[in-house]
Coordinates of C-alpha atoms in Angstrom, one line a residue:
M876 CA 9.3 -5.1 -58.9
S877 CA 5.8 -5.2 -57.2
W878 CA 3.5 -2.2 -57.1
I879 CA 4.4 -1.8 -53.4
D880 CA 8.1 -1.6 -54.2
R881 CA 7.4 1.0 -56.9
L882 CA 5.2 3.0 -54.5
N883 CA 7.9 3.0 -51.9
T884 CA 10.6 4.1 -54.4
R885 CA 8.5 6.9 -55.8
V886 CA 7.5 8.2 -52.3
A887 CA 11.2 8.0 -51.1
Q888 CA 12.3 10.2 -54.1
T889 CA 9.9 13.0 -53.3
P890 CA 10.7 16.0 -50.9
F891 CA 8.4 14.2 -48.5
G892 CA 10.6 11.1 -48.5
R893 CA 13.8 13.2 -48.1
W894 CA 12.3 15.1 -45.2
F895 CA 11.6 11.8 -43.3
R896 CA 14.9 10.3 -44.6
L897 CA 13.3 7.2 -46.1
E898 CA 15.7 4.6 -47.5
G899 CA 16.5 5.5 -51.1
S900 CA 15.5 9.2 -50.7
G901 CA 19.0 10.5 -51.2
A902 CA 19.0 12.2 -47.8
K903 CA 22.4 12.8 -46.2
I904 CA 21.6 10.3 -43.4
E905 CA 18.8 7.8 -44.4
R906 CA 17.0 5.6 -41.9
A907 CA 18.0 2.1 -42.8
G908 CA 15.1 -0.2 -43.7
S909 CA 12.5 2.6 -43.7
K910 CA 9.8 2.3 -46.4
F911 CA 6.6 4.2 -46.8
T912 CA 4.2 1.3 -46.7
I913 CA 6.0 -0.2 -43.7
E914 CA 5.7 3.1 -41.9
L915 CA 1.9 3.2 -42.6
R916 CA 1.5 -0.3 -41.1
A917 CA 3.7 0.5 -38.1
G918 CA 1.7 3.6 -37.3
L919 CA -1.6 1.6 -37.4
T920 CA -0.1 -1.0 -35.2
T921 CA 1.1 1.6 -32.6
F922 CA -2.4 3.1 -32.6
I923 CA -4.2 -0.2 -32.1
A924 CA -1.8 -1.1 -29.3
M925 CA -2.6 2.3 -27.7
A926 CA -6.4 2.3 -28.4
Y927 CA -7.2 1.1 -24.9
I928 CA -5.9 4.5 -23.7
I929 CA -9.0 6.3 -25.2
S930 CA -11.5 4.6 -22.8
T931 CA -9.1 3.8 -19.9
N932 CA -7.8 7.4 -19.6
A933 CA -11.3 8.7 -19.8
L934 CA -12.5 6.4 -17.0
I935 CA -9.6 7.3 -14.7
L936 CA -9.9 11.1 -15.2
T937 CA -13.7 10.9 -14.8
D938 CA -13.1 9.3 -11.4
S939 CA -11.6 12.7 -10.4
G940 CA -15.0 14.2 -10.7
G941 CA -13.8 16.9 -13.2
T942 CA -15.7 20.1 -12.9
C943 CA -18.8 18.4 -11.4
D944 CA -19.9 19.3 -7.9
C945 CA -22.7 18.5 -5.5
D946 CA -24.0 19.1 -1.9
R947 CA -21.5 16.9 -0.1
D948 CA -23.2 17.5 3.3
L949 CA -26.4 15.9 1.8
Y950 CA -25.0 13.2 -0.5
G951 CA -21.7 12.3 1.2
P952 CA -18.1 13.1 0.4
T953 CA -18.1 11.2 -2.9
C954 CA -21.6 12.3 -4.1
D955 CA -22.3 8.7 -5.4
T956 CA -26.0 8.9 -4.6
D957 CA -26.6 12.3 -6.4
P958 CA -28.3 11.6 -9.7
E959 CA -27.4 15.0 -11.1
Y960 CA -23.7 14.4 -10.2
S961 CA -23.8 11.0 -11.9
S962 CA -25.3 12.6 -15.0
C963 CA -22.6 15.3 -15.0
L964 CA -19.9 12.5 -14.8
Q965 CA -21.2 11.0 -18.0
G966 CA -20.6 14.3 -19.7
I967 CA -17.1 14.5 -18.2
K968 CA -16.4 11.0 -19.5
L969 CA -17.3 12.0 -23.1
D970 CA -15.3 15.1 -22.7
M971 CA -12.3 13.0 -21.7
I972 CA -12.6 10.7 -24.6
T973 CA -12.5 13.7 -27.0
A974 CA -9.7 15.3 -25.0
T975 CA -7.6 12.1 -25.1
C976 CA -8.0 11.7 -28.9
A977 CA -7.4 15.4 -29.6
I978 CA -4.2 15.8 -27.6
S979 CA -2.9 12.5 -28.7
C980 CA -3.5 13.4 -32.3
L981 CA -1.8 16.8 -32.1
A982 CA 1.2 15.5 -30.1
C983 CA 1.8 12.5 -32.4
I984 CA 1.7 14.6 -35.5
L985 CA 4.0 17.2 -34.1
M986 CA 6.4 14.5 -32.9
G987 CA 6.5 12.8 -36.3
A988 CA 6.7 16.0 -38.4
L989 CA 9.2 17.9 -36.3
A990 CA 11.3 15.3 -34.6
N991 CA 11.0 12.5 -37.2
L992 CA 10.7 9.8 -34.5
P993 CA 8.3 6.8 -34.3
I994 CA 7.5 7.6 -30.7
A995 CA 3.8 8.2 -29.9
L996 CA 2.6 10.6 -27.2
A997 CA -0.6 10.4 -25.1
P998 CA -1.8 11.1 -21.6
G999 CA 0.4 9.0 -19.3
M1000 CA -1.3 6.1 -17.7
G1001 CA 0.5 6.3 -14.4
L1002 CA 0.4 10.0 -14.1
N1003 CA -3.3 10.1 -14.8
A1004 CA -3.9 7.8 -11.9
Y1005 CA -1.8 10.0 -9.6
F1006 CA -3.7 13.0 -10.9
A1007 CA -7.1 11.5 -10.4
Y1008 CA -6.7 9.5 -7.2
T1009 CA -4.0 11.2 -5.2
V1010 CA -4.0 14.9 -6.2
V1011 CA -7.7 15.6 -6.9
G1012 CA -9.0 12.4 -5.2
Y1013 CA -11.9 10.2 -6.1
H1014 CA -14.8 12.5 -7.0
G1015 CA -12.9 15.5 -5.8
T1016 CA -12.2 14.2 -2.2
G1017 CA -8.5 15.2 -2.4
K1018 CA -6.8 18.4 -1.2
V1019 CA -6.4 20.0 -4.6
S1020 CA -9.3 20.9 -6.9
Y1021 CA -9.5 19.6 -10.4
R1022 CA -9.1 23.1 -11.8
N1023 CA -6.1 23.8 -9.6
A1024 CA -4.5 20.5 -10.6
L1025 CA -4.9 21.4 -14.3
S1026 CA -3.0 24.6 -13.6
A1027 CA -0.2 22.6 -12.0
V1028 CA 0.0 20.4 -15.2
C1029 CA 0.1 23.5 -17.4
I1030 CA 3.0 25.0 -15.3
E1031 CA 4.8 21.7 -15.6
G1032 CA 4.6 21.9 -19.3
I1033 CA 5.9 25.4 -19.4
I1034 CA 8.8 24.6 -17.1
F1035 CA 9.7 21.6 -19.3
F1036 CA 9.5 23.7 -22.4
V1037 CA 12.0 26.2 -21.0
L1038 CA 14.3 23.5 -19.8
S1039 CA 14.2 21.9 -23.3
V1040 CA 14.8 25.2 -25.1
V1041 CA 18.0 25.9 -23.1
G1042 CA 19.2 22.3 -23.3
L1043 CA 19.0 21.4 -19.6
R1044 CA 16.6 18.5 -20.3
Q1045 CA 19.1 17.1 -22.9
W1046 CA 22.0 17.6 -20.4
F1047 CA 20.0 15.7 -17.7
A1048 CA 19.5 12.8 -20.2
R1049 CA 23.2 12.7 -21.0
M1050 CA 24.0 12.5 -17.2
I1051 CA 22.1 9.2 -16.8
P1052 CA 24.8 6.5 -16.8
L1053 CA 25.1 4.3 -19.9
S1054 CA 24.3 1.1 -18.0
L1055 CA 21.0 2.6 -16.7
K1056 CA 19.9 3.8 -20.0
T1057 CA 20.6 0.4 -21.5
A1058 CA 18.8 -1.3 -18.6
T1059 CA 15.7 0.9 -19.1
A1060 CA 14.7 -1.0 -22.3
P1061 CA 14.6 -4.5 -20.8
G1062 CA 13.0 -3.0 -17.7
I1063 CA 10.2 -1.5 -19.8
G1064 CA 10.0 -4.8 -21.7
I1065 CA 9.2 -6.7 -18.5
Y1066 CA 6.8 -3.8 -17.5
L1067 CA 5.0 -4.1 -20.8
A1068 CA 4.8 -7.9 -20.5
F1069 CA 3.5 -7.5 -16.9
I1070 CA 0.8 -5.1 -18.1
G1071 CA -0.1 -7.5 -20.9
L1072 CA -0.5 -10.4 -18.5
Q1073 CA -3.0 -8.5 -16.2
S1074 CA -6.7 -8.0 -16.7
S1075 CA -6.9 -4.2 -16.9
A1076 CA -4.9 -4.0 -20.2
G1077 CA -4.0 -7.6 -20.9
I1078 CA -5.1 -11.2 -21.0
G1079 CA -5.9 -11.7 -17.3
L1080 CA -3.4 -14.5 -16.8
I1081 CA -2.0 -12.8 -13.7
T1082 CA -4.3 -11.4 -11.0
S1083 CA -4.0 -10.0 -7.5
S1084 CA -3.4 -12.2 -4.4
S1085 CA -3.8 -11.3 -0.8
A1086 CA -1.0 -13.6 0.2
T1087 CA 1.6 -13.2 -2.5
L1088 CA 0.5 -10.0 -4.2
V1089 CA 0.1 -11.7 -7.6
E1090 CA -0.8 -15.3 -8.6
L1091 CA -1.9 -17.3 -11.6
G1092 CA -5.5 -16.1 -12.5
G1093 CA -7.3 -16.6 -15.7
C1094 CA -10.7 -16.9 -14.1
P1095 CA -13.9 -15.5 -15.7
P1096 CA -14.6 -11.9 -14.6
E1097 CA -17.6 -13.0 -12.5
Y1098 CA -15.3 -15.0 -10.3
R1099 CA -13.1 -12.0 -9.3
D1100 CA -13.7 -10.1 -6.1
A1101 CA -13.5 -6.3 -5.6
N1102 CA -9.7 -6.6 -5.3
N1103 CA -9.4 -8.5 -8.6
V1104 CA -8.6 -11.7 -6.8
C1105 CA -9.8 -14.9 -8.5
T1106 CA -12.0 -16.7 -6.0
A1107 CA -12.6 -19.8 -8.2
H1108 CA -12.3 -21.3 -11.7
H1109 CA -8.6 -20.5 -12.2
M1110 CA -7.5 -20.8 -15.8
Q1111 CA -11.1 -21.3 -17.0
G1112 CA -11.7 -17.8 -18.4
G1113 CA -12.4 -17.7 -22.1
P1114 CA -10.9 -14.3 -22.6
T1115 CA -7.6 -15.5 -21.1
W1116 CA -7.3 -18.5 -23.4
L1117 CA -8.3 -16.3 -26.4
G1118 CA -5.5 -13.9 -25.4
V1119 CA -3.0 -16.9 -25.1
L1120 CA -4.1 -18.0 -28.6
G1121 CA -3.5 -14.5 -29.9
L1122 CA 0.0 -14.5 -28.4
M1123 CA 0.8 -17.9 -30.0
L1124 CA -0.6 -16.6 -33.4
I1125 CA 1.6 -13.5 -33.2
G1126 CA 4.6 -15.5 -32.2
T1127 CA 4.1 -18.0 -35.1
M1128 CA 3.6 -15.3 -37.7
L1129 CA 6.7 -13.4 -36.5
L1130 CA 8.7 -16.6 -36.7
Y1131 CA 7.8 -16.7 -40.5
R1132 CA 8.4 -13.0 -40.7
L1133 CA 4.8 -12.3 -41.9
K1134 CA 4.4 -8.6 -42.4
G1135 CA 1.9 -7.0 -40.0
A1136 CA 1.9 -10.0 -37.6
I1137 CA 1.2 -8.0 -34.5
L1138 CA -1.6 -6.0 -36.1
I1139 CA -3.2 -9.2 -37.6
G1140 CA -3.1 -10.9 -34.2
I1141 CA -4.8 -7.9 -32.5
L1142 CA -7.5 -7.7 -35.1
I1143 CA -8.2 -11.5 -35.1
V1144 CA -8.8 -11.5 -31.3
A1145 CA -10.8 -8.3 -31.3
I1146 CA -13.2 -9.4 -34.0
I1147 CA -13.8 -12.8 -32.3
S1148 CA -14.6 -10.8 -29.0
W1149 CA -17.2 -8.5 -30.4
P1150 CA -20.2 -10.8 -31.1
R1151 CA -22.7 -11.4 -28.2
P1152 CA -23.3 -13.6 -26.4
T1153 CA -20.2 -15.8 -26.4
A1154 CA -17.8 -17.0 -23.7
V1155 CA -15.2 -14.5 -24.9
T1156 CA -17.4 -11.5 -25.7
Y1157 CA -16.3 -8.0 -24.7
F1158 CA -19.9 -7.1 -24.2
P1159 CA -21.5 -9.4 -21.6
H1160 CA -25.1 -8.9 -20.6
T1161 CA -24.4 -6.8 -17.6
P1162 CA -25.1 -3.1 -17.0
S1163 CA -21.6 -2.1 -17.9
G1164 CA -21.5 -4.5 -20.8
D1165 CA -24.8 -3.2 -22.1
E1166 CA -23.5 0.4 -21.8
A1167 CA -20.3 -0.5 -23.7
F1168 CA -22.3 -2.3 -26.4
N1169 CA -24.7 0.6 -26.9
F1170 CA -21.7 2.9 -27.3
F1171 CA -20.1 0.4 -29.7
K1172 CA -23.3 0.3 -31.9
K1173 CA -23.1 4.0 -32.5
V1174 CA -20.0 3.5 -34.6
V1175 CA -19.8 7.1 -35.7
T1176 CA -20.2 9.9 -33.1
F1177 CA -18.5 13.2 -32.1
H1178 CA -18.8 14.9 -28.7
P1179 CA -17.3 18.4 -28.3
I1180 CA -15.5 19.3 -25.1
K1181 CA -18.1 21.1 -23.0
N1182 CA -17.0 21.0 -19.3
T1183 CA -13.3 20.8 -19.1
L1184 CA -11.9 23.2 -21.8
A1185 CA -9.5 25.7 -20.2
E1186 CA -10.9 25.2 -16.7
F1187 CA -7.9 26.6 -14.9
H1188 CA -7.8 28.0 -11.3
W1189 CA -4.4 29.7 -10.7
D1190 CA -4.2 29.4 -6.9
L1191 CA -0.7 28.3 -5.9
S1192 CA -0.9 29.3 -2.3
S1193 CA -1.4 25.7 -1.0
G1194 CA 1.5 23.5 -0.2
D1195 CA -0.3 20.5 -1.7
I1196 CA -0.3 22.0 -5.2
W1197 CA 3.4 22.5 -5.0
I1198 CA 4.0 18.9 -3.9
A1199 CA 1.8 17.8 -6.8
L1200 CA 3.7 20.0 -9.3
I1201 CA 7.2 18.8 -8.1
T1202 CA 6.0 15.1 -8.3
F1203 CA 4.6 15.7 -11.8
L1204 CA 8.0 17.2 -12.8
Y1205 CA 10.4 14.5 -11.6
V1206 CA 8.2 11.5 -12.4
D1207 CA 7.4 12.8 -15.9
I1208 CA 10.9 13.8 -16.8
L1209 CA 12.3 10.4 -15.8
D1210 CA 9.4 8.5 -17.3
C1211 CA 9.5 10.3 -20.6
T1212 CA 13.3 10.3 -20.8
G1213 CA 13.5 6.6 -20.0
T1214 CA 10.8 5.8 -22.6
M1215 CA 12.3 7.9 -25.4
F1216 CA 15.8 6.5 -24.9
S1217 CA 14.6 2.9 -24.7
M1218 CA 12.6 3.3 -27.8
A1219 CA 15.6 4.9 -29.6
K1220 CA 17.7 2.0 -28.5
F1221 CA 15.0 -0.5 -29.6
G1222 CA 14.6 1.3 -33.0
G1223 CA 18.4 1.3 -33.6
Y1224 CA 18.9 5.0 -33.9
M1225 CA 20.8 5.6 -30.7
D1226 CA 24.3 7.1 -31.2
D1227 CA 26.8 4.7 -29.5
R1228 CA 29.3 7.4 -28.8
T1229 CA 27.1 10.1 -27.2
Q1230 CA 24.2 7.9 -26.1
D1231 CA 21.9 10.5 -27.6
F1232 CA 19.5 10.1 -30.4
E1233 CA 18.6 12.1 -33.5
G1234 CA 15.8 14.6 -32.9
S1235 CA 16.0 14.5 -29.1
S1236 CA 15.9 18.3 -28.6
M1237 CA 12.8 18.7 -30.8
A1238 CA 11.2 15.6 -29.2
F1239 CA 11.5 17.1 -25.7
L1240 CA 10.1 20.4 -27.0
V1241 CA 7.1 18.6 -28.5
D1242 CA 6.5 16.6 -25.3
S1243 CA 6.6 19.7 -23.1
A1244 CA 4.3 21.7 -25.4
A1245 CA 1.8 18.8 -25.5
I1246 CA 1.7 18.7 -21.7
A1247 CA 0.7 22.4 -21.6
I1248 CA -1.8 22.1 -24.5
G1249 CA -3.3 18.9 -23.0
S1250 CA -4.0 20.7 -19.7
T1251 CA -6.1 23.2 -21.7
F1252 CA -8.2 20.2 -22.9
G1253 CA -8.6 19.1 -19.3
S1254 CA -6.1 16.2 -19.4
S1255 CA -3.4 14.9 -17.1
P1256 CA 0.3 15.1 -18.3
V1257 CA 1.1 13.8 -21.7
T1258 CA 4.2 11.6 -22.1
A1259 CA 5.9 9.2 -24.5
F1260 CA 4.3 5.8 -24.7
I1261 CA 6.0 2.4 -24.4
E1262 CA 3.4 1.0 -26.7
S1263 CA 5.4 2.7 -29.5
G1264 CA 7.5 -0.4 -29.4
A1265 CA 4.7 -2.3 -31.1
G1266 CA 5.1 0.0 -34.2
I1267 CA 8.9 -0.1 -34.1
A1268 CA 8.7 -3.9 -34.0
E1269 CA 6.6 -3.7 -37.1
G1270 CA 9.4 -1.8 -38.8
G1271 CA 8.6 1.8 -38.0
R1272 CA 11.7 3.9 -38.2
T1273 CA 10.6 7.5 -39.0
G1274 CA 8.1 10.1 -38.0
I1275 CA 5.7 8.9 -40.6
T1276 CA 4.8 6.1 -38.2
T1277 CA 3.8 8.6 -35.5
I1278 CA 1.9 10.8 -37.9
V1279 CA -0.2 7.9 -39.0
T1280 CA -0.8 7.1 -35.3
G1281 CA -1.9 10.8 -34.9
I1282 CA -4.2 10.6 -37.9
M1283 CA -5.8 7.5 -36.4
F1284 CA -6.4 9.3 -33.2
F1285 CA -8.1 12.1 -35.2
I1286 CA -10.3 9.4 -36.9
A1287 CA -11.0 8.0 -33.5
L1288 CA -12.6 11.4 -32.6
F1289 CA -15.5 10.3 -34.9
F1290 CA -15.2 6.5 -34.5
A1291 CA -14.4 6.3 -30.8
P1292 CA -17.1 3.6 -30.3
I1293 CA -15.0 1.2 -32.5
F1294 CA -11.5 2.1 -31.3
A1295 CA -12.5 2.2 -27.6
S1296 CA -13.9 -1.4 -28.0
F1297 CA -10.7 -3.3 -28.5
P1298 CA -10.6 -5.7 -25.6
P1299 CA -7.5 -5.8 -23.4
W1300 CA -7.0 -9.5 -24.2
A1301 CA -6.6 -8.4 -27.8
T1302 CA -3.8 -5.8 -27.2
G1303 CA -2.2 -7.8 -24.3
P1304 CA -0.5 -10.3 -26.6
A1305 CA 1.1 -7.4 -28.5
L1306 CA 2.5 -5.9 -25.3
I1307 CA 3.9 -9.3 -24.2
T1308 CA 5.5 -9.8 -27.7
V1309 CA 7.1 -6.3 -27.7
G1310 CA 8.3 -6.9 -24.2
A1311 CA 10.1 -10.0 -25.3
M1312 CA 11.7 -8.1 -28.2
M1313 CA 13.0 -5.4 -25.9
M1314 CA 14.8 -7.9 -23.6
Q1315 CA 17.6 -8.3 -26.1
N1316 CA 19.2 -5.0 -24.9
V1317 CA 20.1 -6.8 -21.6
L1318 CA 23.1 -8.3 -23.3
Q1319 CA 24.6 -4.9 -23.8
I1320 CA 24.8 -4.1 -20.1
N1321 CA 28.3 -4.1 -18.6
W1322 CA 27.7 -7.1 -16.2
K1323 CA 31.5 -7.6 -15.7
Y1324 CA 31.6 -4.6 -13.3
I1325 CA 29.2 -4.8 -10.4
G1326 CA 29.2 -1.0 -10.1
D1327 CA 27.4 -0.9 -13.4
G1328 CA 25.6 -4.2 -13.3
L1329 CA 23.9 -4.0 -10.0
P1330 CA 22.3 -0.6 -10.5
A1331 CA 21.3 -1.7 -14.0
F1332 CA 19.6 -4.8 -12.5
I1333 CA 17.9 -2.7 -9.8
T1334 CA 16.6 -0.5 -12.6
I1335 CA 15.3 -3.5 -14.6
I1336 CA 13.4 -5.0 -11.6
M1337 CA 12.1 -1.8 -10.1
I1338 CA 10.4 -0.5 -13.3
P1339 CA 7.8 -3.4 -13.4
F1340 CA 7.7 -4.0 -9.6
G1341 CA 7.4 -0.3 -8.8
Y1342 CA 5.0 0.1 -11.7
S1343 CA 6.8 3.2 -12.9
I1344 CA 9.6 3.9 -15.3
G1345 CA 10.5 7.0 -13.2
Y1346 CA 10.7 5.2 -9.9
G1347 CA 12.9 2.5 -11.6
L1348 CA 15.3 5.1 -12.8
I1349 CA 15.4 6.8 -9.4
A1350 CA 16.3 3.5 -7.7
G1351 CA 19.0 2.8 -10.3
I1352 CA 20.5 6.3 -10.2
G1353 CA 20.5 6.3 -6.4
S1354 CA 22.3 2.9 -6.2
F1355 CA 24.7 3.9 -8.9
I1356 CA 25.7 7.2 -7.1
F1357 CA 26.1 5.5 -3.7
I1358 CA 28.2 2.5 -4.9
N1359 CA 30.4 4.4 -7.4
S1360 CA 30.9 7.4 -5.0
V1361 CA 32.3 5.2 -2.4
V1362 CA 34.7 3.6 -4.9
F1363 CA 35.6 7.1 -6.3
V1364 CA 36.4 8.5 -2.8
L1365 CA 38.4 5.6 -1.7
F1366 CA 40.3 5.6 -5.0
K1367 CA 41.2 9.3 -4.6
L1368 CA 42.0 9.2 -0.9
S1369 CA 44.4 6.2 -1.4
R1370 CA 45.8 7.7 -4.6
G1371 CA 44.7 4.7 -6.6
R1372 CA 45.9 2.0 -4.2
I1373 CA 42.4 1.0 -3.1
A1374 CA 40.3 0.1 -6.1
P1375 CA 38.1 -2.9 -7.2
P1376 CA 40.1 -5.7 -8.9
N1377 CA 38.4 -5.0 -12.2
Y1378 CA 38.2 -1.2 -11.9
E1379 CA 39.3 -0.9 -15.6
D1380 CA 36.1 -2.7 -16.7
R1381 CA 33.8 0.1 -15.6
D1382 CA 31.9 2.3 -18.1
D1383 CA 33.8 5.6 -18.5
W1384 CA 30.9 7.7 -17.3
I1385 CA 32.9 10.9 -16.7
G1386 CA 34.6 10.6 -20.1
F1387 CA 31.3 10.0 -21.8
V1388 CA 29.5 12.9 -20.2
T1389 CA 32.3 15.4 -21.2
R1390 CA 32.7 13.9 -24.7
G1391 CA 31.7 16.4 -27.3
G1392 CA 32.1 19.4 -25.0
V1393 CA 29.4 21.9 -24.0
K1394 CA 28.1 22.4 -27.5
S1395 CA 26.8 18.8 -27.6
N1396 CA 24.3 19.6 -24.9
I1397 CA 22.9 22.7 -26.5
P1398 CA 20.1 22.4 -29.1
P1399 CA 21.6 22.9 -32.6
W1400 CA 19.0 25.5 -33.5
I1401 CA 20.2 27.7 -30.7
L1402 CA 23.8 27.4 -31.9
R1403 CA 22.6 28.3 -35.4
L1404 CA 20.7 31.3 -34.1
F1405 CA 24.0 32.7 -32.7
G1406 CA 25.9 31.8 -35.8
K1407 CA 27.7 28.8 -34.3
K1408 CA 28.1 25.4 -36.0
P1409 CA 26.4 22.5 -34.2
A1410 CA 28.7 19.8 -32.9
T1411 CA 28.9 16.7 -35.1
I1412 CA 29.7 13.6 -33.2
S1413 CA 31.2 10.8 -35.3
S1414 CA 31.3 7.1 -34.5
T1415 CA 34.4 5.2 -33.6
N1416 CA 33.7 2.7 -36.3
N1417 CA 35.9 2.8 -39.3
S1418 CA 33.4 2.2 -42.1
E1419 CA 32.0 5.2 -43.9
E1420 CA 28.5 3.6 -43.8
D1421 CA 28.5 3.1 -40.0
L1422 CA 29.9 6.6 -39.7
A1423 CA 27.0 8.1 -41.6
E1424 CA 24.4 6.1 -39.8
K1425 CA 25.6 7.1 -36.4
Q1426 CA 26.1 10.8 -36.8
V1427 CA 23.8 13.0 -34.7
T1428 CA 22.0 15.8 -36.4
E1429 CA 18.8 17.7 -35.9
V1430 CA 15.8 18.3 -38.2
V1431 CA 14.5 21.8 -37.3

């Protein structure tokens, strides 16, 4: 037995190991294959896959203008020519870096410690763009002020918290048809791969096209126009080929089951990209490259939040703020729900009978609390991140993975120059690899019955093409309701005479939703509060081992 095996055994036998249900801990329901050292590596992998969020989220939210203001009659609506405004924006950017690290740290640690899930939380990348460019507008040119938008985000978090406490959020999750929840994972897999192929958070192999929307790119950055279209030198960009090399290295290492393959691949590409000047450097000799390199050289720095802390303006009289609030609500609830369920499916701790996962109630509570707290820091809504799949692919099965990710975000508060300098072509190969791993769930979709298969397919394609998990689920749910409602009405009116030839092959959605009774939708801690015993859902499998693995309980 190696020293690593001895360490894993000793940690598993401690109260710490039993709380997180490590393999060999003696807990009633252990997480199969979970080991302390693997959890540590998985948490680090998840963080590195998410490291781009630190700088990207800060840049996007800075474009909203934050709390900065200027004389727009003198300098124009966007204040781009005002030197004082530009200086203020630099301060906002540093505030956003700190806010992103702080709320991600807090949310991840709470998720890991309370829900015991390897699902990381951070400000959502789609929601932050909606917040910055649609609600507030570029440099505050929208109809809602930055302070007012933060109030809407805080209200959203409070509403979500109440819905989670009373169990309505869990009930909504159960109402999503099985085929659509299963389709969410491969849809997110393609979404991840699509992001990993682009230039903003990937290897730059796919770029924009004025004729076909997307095309084969791979050109050096200097040959892309303002719309990110390659004007020349296709497939001649060094960063793209370095990213392809990283993808091949990760794939080869995974083939031989080398531990930490994804993490090693990311680090190799990043280290090659840091020196200057090279054809693949992340710090070219340009104004933006010089600024990034000067920030990188600081290595250790800390910037307290000065301009965006608790900057609320509670004015809800405008119709635009209500539109923003409602949009935040429905997009975030579908986005977060879809991500959590797909990660649970990918991690192998989804209950086949109820299609719920252990710790779901506490996970939703943590998510909603993080949204409200994040708004206090000046951030857009926080949500579950699909990059958690990178850590799960490394073997992360418990909340230890997420706690390690949270600790790394805390360290990033002081080492932000390093962690904000992982190039997108270093993390892109990891996203593509995880996307490939998540495609395996497509085999579990009920393709035999078109009423289940077609809505599932629509969900899969609309998640990447609509660039939103929430919009993909909306499309899938809408098509599922229409198709199956027509079938249901015809079946009832004809007393069963008009029905599809293979009607018996459909997923029993009604039976599934009602299985377990009302108690299965109520958070167990509420039942205990009123002296009721939480519902225990057992598997239909006969083996005692499978039965133990698939029971649904809560750690509260």
